[in-house]
Amino acid sequence: MKNFLKIFFLILFLFGIPFKSHSAEKVEYLKTDWSFKGLFGKFDRSSLQRGYQVYTEVCASCHSMKYLSYRNLGEKGGPEFSEGQVKAIAASFEVKDGPNADGEMFLRPGKLSDKFVMPYENVKAAQAANGGAYPPDMSVLVKARGGGVDYIYSLLQGYEDAPNGMILDEGVHYNKYMYGKKIRMAAPLSEGLIEYGDGTEATIEQMSKDVTTFLMWAAEPHLESRHQMGFKAIMYLIILTILVYFSMKRIWSRVETEV
Amino acid sequence: MSDHEYTPKSKFGKWFNDRLPLLSLASHLTDYPTPKNLNYWWTFGGILTFCLITQIVTGLTLAMHYIAHADMAFESVEHIMRDVNYGWLIRYIHANGASMFFLAVYIHIFRSLFYGSYKSPREIIWIIGIIIYLLMMAAAFMGYVLPWGQMSFWGATVITNLFSAIPLVGEGIVTWLWGGYSVDNPTLTRFFTLHYLIPFLILGLVVLHIWALHVPGNNNPVGIDIKKPSKDTVPFHPYIVIKDGFALLMFMIVFAFFVFYAPNILGHADNYIEANPLVTPAHIVPEWYLLPFYAILRSVPDKLLGVIAMLSAILILAVLPWLDTSKIRSAVFRPLYKQFYWILVADVLILGYVGAMPAEGLYLLIARVATAYYFLHFLVILPVLGFKEKTLPIPLSITDPVLGGAPNLATAKNKESLKH
């Protein structure tokens, strides 16, 4: 058993090394209490719904989310809009479909099974409309950035006037959390920019938190079931390990060596 | 193979066994006499078998949904994560499983180094193990390319470009490997094919590895030859089976923690950005388990020599049984070797650390010193140590105290457990 503990600590030690190496050159991000962290972490349903509102009213004009479908908005573990709400959301978008019997492409209202409609036809069109910078797809954005949710949350609130002596090109903005501190995106949020359906006050901080929560769900739609299953799986393993430990003791008591 | 003749009880069993001795094999595996003093470091063989099977089973399932095409690979991975039933679970087990596999193999290798398990008569087991390790690295590298993220693409570009260091034919070889003039769809499809093939090669080699092990039998913490079967041994079943099972369950708890609560912590964020040949990531780093070799590669200023150094660092292990001139196996009885062993462990950890850092300034200097020491350990220290070192007297059996005034086993065992 002593040996085993040593191995266990060695494993922890070994995994400690890569963590440190990743965090070497990081700026301090703004912190907030994320409801989805921890062993039983779950999404805050109303925050997800507000986050979707921020995404669709603010971000979606430039940022696509091409791996999500409208049906996802009603699925368990997500914003859990009612079926009627999701259908209404989907129908509010025009989807290009076809070709029809005449060989023509046509527009029709969105359905649950449609993927989120993209703001631009393709990457080139997106770049052309945004001064050469491509607004990244947001489907897995929080997993594609080193600081994850804390980074996105901070970035949205990190716009400041550039320090004296720093010259910014046309269309470039100063953001203290951005890699290199220069960002093409203008500050997307401002106080009271949107009106929340549930009456929550739309501060920059609130909107940042809500939309980041939404982005986390978009990147990890099965996070809740993962946490639930993980707890059960690990409890099961621990109980089984204890049982096997005592069986092992029993069996090895037949030979004198200590296990 | 078996130490005693086995006769099945039933008539059919006897008829079958005379034609295909599967029952004899099963009997050999259950009765296989194993040293009774094996500690928990010996449980990693079983754990590694579990890792291999897990990777094969999850990998087969992923292959049913994955699309090996440069335009669709990234999307198909997202499809697995979102729409395939428990696809996220299968993929996270597979991705973290690779890390757990390497964690276990490193412990397994370093156990072998500590207890001298590579020495006569176990050289072939060791060499097969090194080949398995090489194939594991190839499989892991190609597997990392399949999601077709930024690190996939640029990692593949960097590693395949190493072949261009070969004089005269290098460039041609790289083009041949890529199936074109850059990493692209042909590269992805061939990597997928090979990634699918290699685990089965490993499986075959694992059978040989175990077969070769069952000829001389297990080494043990005392490192002496023992009579088999004797009071120094226990039958594999149930004693070793339950102990391996217990250790495996502990390992699975750590594994499950990563899969369920930190599934992306061992990966790189950039791999969630779809591959883009026009944008190079700020730092291209391999997965953690390849970092020591990456550090060795970068510590040599010349490209060709760097590649040679990196390959030598692995291949030198294959000749280790002949570089280590000491007749004593276990480090428990080799006071000097034991110290050099821990220095080597620290050296490899340092190499891994600087491998993750940019190759400049102090990091580069540390990498160079650590690389030099790595080779010094194998090429100078080990051969010389065998002649110079005054080893402690070894016991004659696991159970009995030794003859001739040697320290008894209790002391030896005590020391050994204190050390790690």
PDB file of N, CA, C and O in Angstrom, chain B residues 344-366:
ATOM      1  N   LEU B 344      19.362  10.128 -13.595  1.00  0.00           N
ATOM      2  CA  LEU B 344      18.824   9.946 -14.953  1.00  0.00           C
ATOM      3  C   LEU B 344      17.332  10.281 -14.997  1.00  0.00           C
ATOM      4  O   LEU B 344      16.861  10.945 -15.930  1.00  0.00           O
ATOM      5  N   VAL B 345      16.596   9.824 -13.981  1.00  0.00           N
ATOM      6  CA  VAL B 345      15.158  10.136 -13.927  1.00  0.00           C
ATOM      7  C   VAL B 345      14.967  11.658 -13.944  1.00  0.00           C
ATOM      8  O   VAL B 345      14.184  12.200 -14.737  1.00  0.00           O
ATOM      9  N   ALA B 346      15.736  12.354 -13.091  1.00  0.00           N
ATOM     10  CA  ALA B 346      15.638  13.818 -13.038  1.00  0.00           C
ATOM     11  C   ALA B 346      16.022  14.421 -14.387  1.00  0.00           C
ATOM     12  O   ALA B 346      15.366  15.351 -14.872  1.00  0.00           O
ATOM     13  N   ASP B 347      17.058  13.871 -14.998  1.00  0.00           N
ATOM     14  CA  ASP B 347      17.538  14.373 -16.285  1.00  0.00           C
ATOM     15  C   ASP B 347      16.438  14.293 -17.349  1.00  0.00           C
ATOM     16  O   ASP B 347      16.217  15.242 -18.106  1.00  0.00           O
ATOM     17  N   VAL B 348      15.746  13.156 -17.395  1.00  0.00           N
ATOM     18  CA  VAL B 348      14.692  12.979 -18.398  1.00  0.00           C
ATOM     19  C   VAL B 348      13.517  13.920 -18.110  1.00  0.00           C
ATOM     20  O   VAL B 348      12.940  14.512 -19.031  1.00  0.00           O
ATOM     21  N   LEU B 349      13.197  14.111 -16.825  1.00  0.00           N
ATOM     22  CA  LEU B 349      12.118  15.047 -16.479  1.00  0.00           C
ATOM     23  C   LEU B 349      12.500  16.473 -16.879  1.00  0.00           C
ATOM     24  O   LEU B 349      11.674  17.225 -17.399  1.00  0.00           O
ATOM     25  N   ILE B 350      13.765  16.828 -16.660  1.00  0.00           N
ATOM     26  CA  ILE B 350      14.241  18.163 -17.057  1.00  0.00           C
ATOM     27  C   ILE B 350      14.148  18.314 -18.575  1.00  0.00           C
ATOM     28  O   ILE B 350      13.677  19.331 -19.085  1.00  0.00           O
ATOM     29  N   LEU B 351      14.569  17.272 -19.295  1.00  0.00           N
ATOM     30  CA  LEU B 351      14.467  17.311 -20.758  1.00  0.00           C
ATOM     31  C   LEU B 351      13.020  17.529 -21.193  1.00  0.00           C
ATOM     32  O   LEU B 351      12.742  18.295 -22.115  1.00  0.00           O
ATOM     33  N   GLY B 352      12.101  16.838 -20.521  1.00  0.00           N
ATOM     34  CA  GLY B 352      10.691  17.000 -20.848  1.00  0.00           C
ATOM     35  C   GLY B 352      10.230  18.434 -20.606  1.00  0.00           C
ATOM     36  O   GLY B 352       9.488  19.004 -21.397  1.00  0.00           O
ATOM     37  N   TYR B 353      10.693  19.002 -19.511  1.00  0.00           N
ATOM     38  CA  TYR B 353      10.306  20.373 -19.168  1.00  0.00           C
ATOM     39  C   TYR B 353      10.832  21.371 -20.200  1.00  0.00           C
ATOM     40  O   TYR B 353      10.067  22.190 -20.728  1.00  0.00           O
ATOM     41  N   VAL B 354      12.121  21.300 -20.524  1.00  0.00           N
ATOM     42  CA  VAL B 354      12.661  22.271 -21.484  1.00  0.00           C
ATOM     43  C   VAL B 354      12.135  22.014 -22.890  1.00  0.00           C
ATOM     44  O   VAL B 354      12.085  22.924 -23.709  1.00  0.00           O
ATOM     45  N   GLY B 355      11.692  20.759 -23.146  1.00  0.00           N
ATOM     46  CA  GLY B 355      11.102  20.454 -24.449  1.00  0.00           C
ATOM     47  C   GLY B 355       9.825  21.245 -24.684  1.00  0.00           C
ATOM     48  O   GLY B 355       9.441  21.511 -25.821  1.00  0.00           O
ATOM     49  N   ALA B 356       9.144  21.615 -23.587  1.00  0.00           N
ATOM     50  CA  ALA B 356       7.898  22.370 -23.706  1.00  0.00           C
ATOM     51  C   ALA B 356       8.154  23.868 -23.798  1.00  0.00           C
ATOM     52  O   ALA B 356       7.259  24.644 -24.073  1.00  0.00           O
ATOM     53  N   MET B 357       9.405  24.263 -23.535  1.00  0.00           N
ATOM     54  CA  MET B 357       9.752  25.680 -23.516  1.00  0.00           C
ATOM     55  C   MET B 357      10.367  26.094 -24.845  1.00  0.00           C
ATOM     56  O   MET B 357      10.882  25.256 -25.577  1.00  0.00           O
ATOM     57  N   PRO B 358      10.350  27.389 -25.144  1.00  0.00           N
ATOM     58  CA  PRO B 358      11.015  27.827 -26.378  1.00  0.00           C
ATOM     59  C   PRO B 358      12.514  27.515 -26.326  1.00  0.00           C
ATOM     60  O   PRO B 358      13.133  27.624 -25.264  1.00  0.00           O
ATOM     61  N   ALA B 359      13.071  27.092 -27.465  1.00  0.00           N
ATOM     62  CA  ALA B 359      14.484  26.691 -27.504  1.00  0.00           C
ATOM     63  C   ALA B 359      15.368  27.916 -27.606  1.00  0.00           C
ATOM     64  O   ALA B 359      15.862  28.267 -28.679  1.00  0.00           O
ATOM     65  N   GLU B 360      15.534  28.621 -26.485  1.00  0.00           N
ATOM     66  CA  GLU B 360      16.366  29.816 -26.517  1.00  0.00           C
ATOM     67  C   GLU B 360      16.926  30.075 -25.122  1.00  0.00           C
ATOM     68  O   GLU B 360      16.395  29.573 -24.123  1.00  0.00           O
ATOM     69  N   GLY B 361      17.997  30.843 -25.060  1.00  0.00           N
ATOM     70  CA  GLY B 361      18.585  31.289 -23.798  1.00  0.00           C
ATOM     71  C   GLY B 361      18.898  30.160 -22.844  1.00  0.00           C
ATOM     72  O   GLY B 361      19.468  29.139 -23.220  1.00  0.00           O
ATOM     73  N   LEU B 362      18.452  30.349 -21.602  1.00  0.00           N
ATOM     74  CA  LEU B 362      18.757  29.403 -20.535  1.00  0.00           C
ATOM     75  C   LEU B 362      18.172  28.019 -20.829  1.00  0.00           C
ATOM     76  O   LEU B 362      18.800  26.989 -20.576  1.00  0.00           O
ATOM     77  N   TYR B 363      16.945  27.987 -21.384  1.00  0.00           N
ATOM     78  CA  TYR B 363      16.302  26.708 -21.681  1.00  0.00           C
ATOM     79  C   TYR B 363      17.161  25.876 -22.618  1.00  0.00           C
ATOM     80  O   TYR B 363      17.309  24.667 -22.452  1.00  0.00           O
ATOM     81  N   LEU B 364      17.726  26.548 -23.623  1.00  0.00           N
ATOM     82  CA  LEU B 364      18.538  25.830 -24.595  1.00  0.00           C
ATOM     83  C   LEU B 364      19.791  25.286 -23.928  1.00  0.00           C
ATOM     84  O   LEU B 364      20.198  24.140 -24.170  1.00  0.00           O
ATOM     85  N   LEU B 365      20.379  26.088 -23.065  1.00  0.00           N
ATOM     86  CA  LEU B 365      21.581  25.661 -22.361  1.00  0.00           C
ATOM     87  C   LEU B 365      21.288  24.434 -21.495  1.00  0.00           C
ATOM     88  O   LEU B 365      22.013  23.431 -21.529  1.00  0.00           O
ATOM     89  N   ILE B 366      20.178  24.516 -20.747  1.00  0.00           N
ATOM     90  CA  ILE B 366      19.793  23.381 -19.892  1.00  0.00           C
ATOM     91  C   ILE B 366      19.562  22.142 -20.753  1.00  0.00           C
ATOM     92  O   ILE B 366      20.005  21.044 -20.422  1.00  0.00           O
TER      93      ILE B 366
END
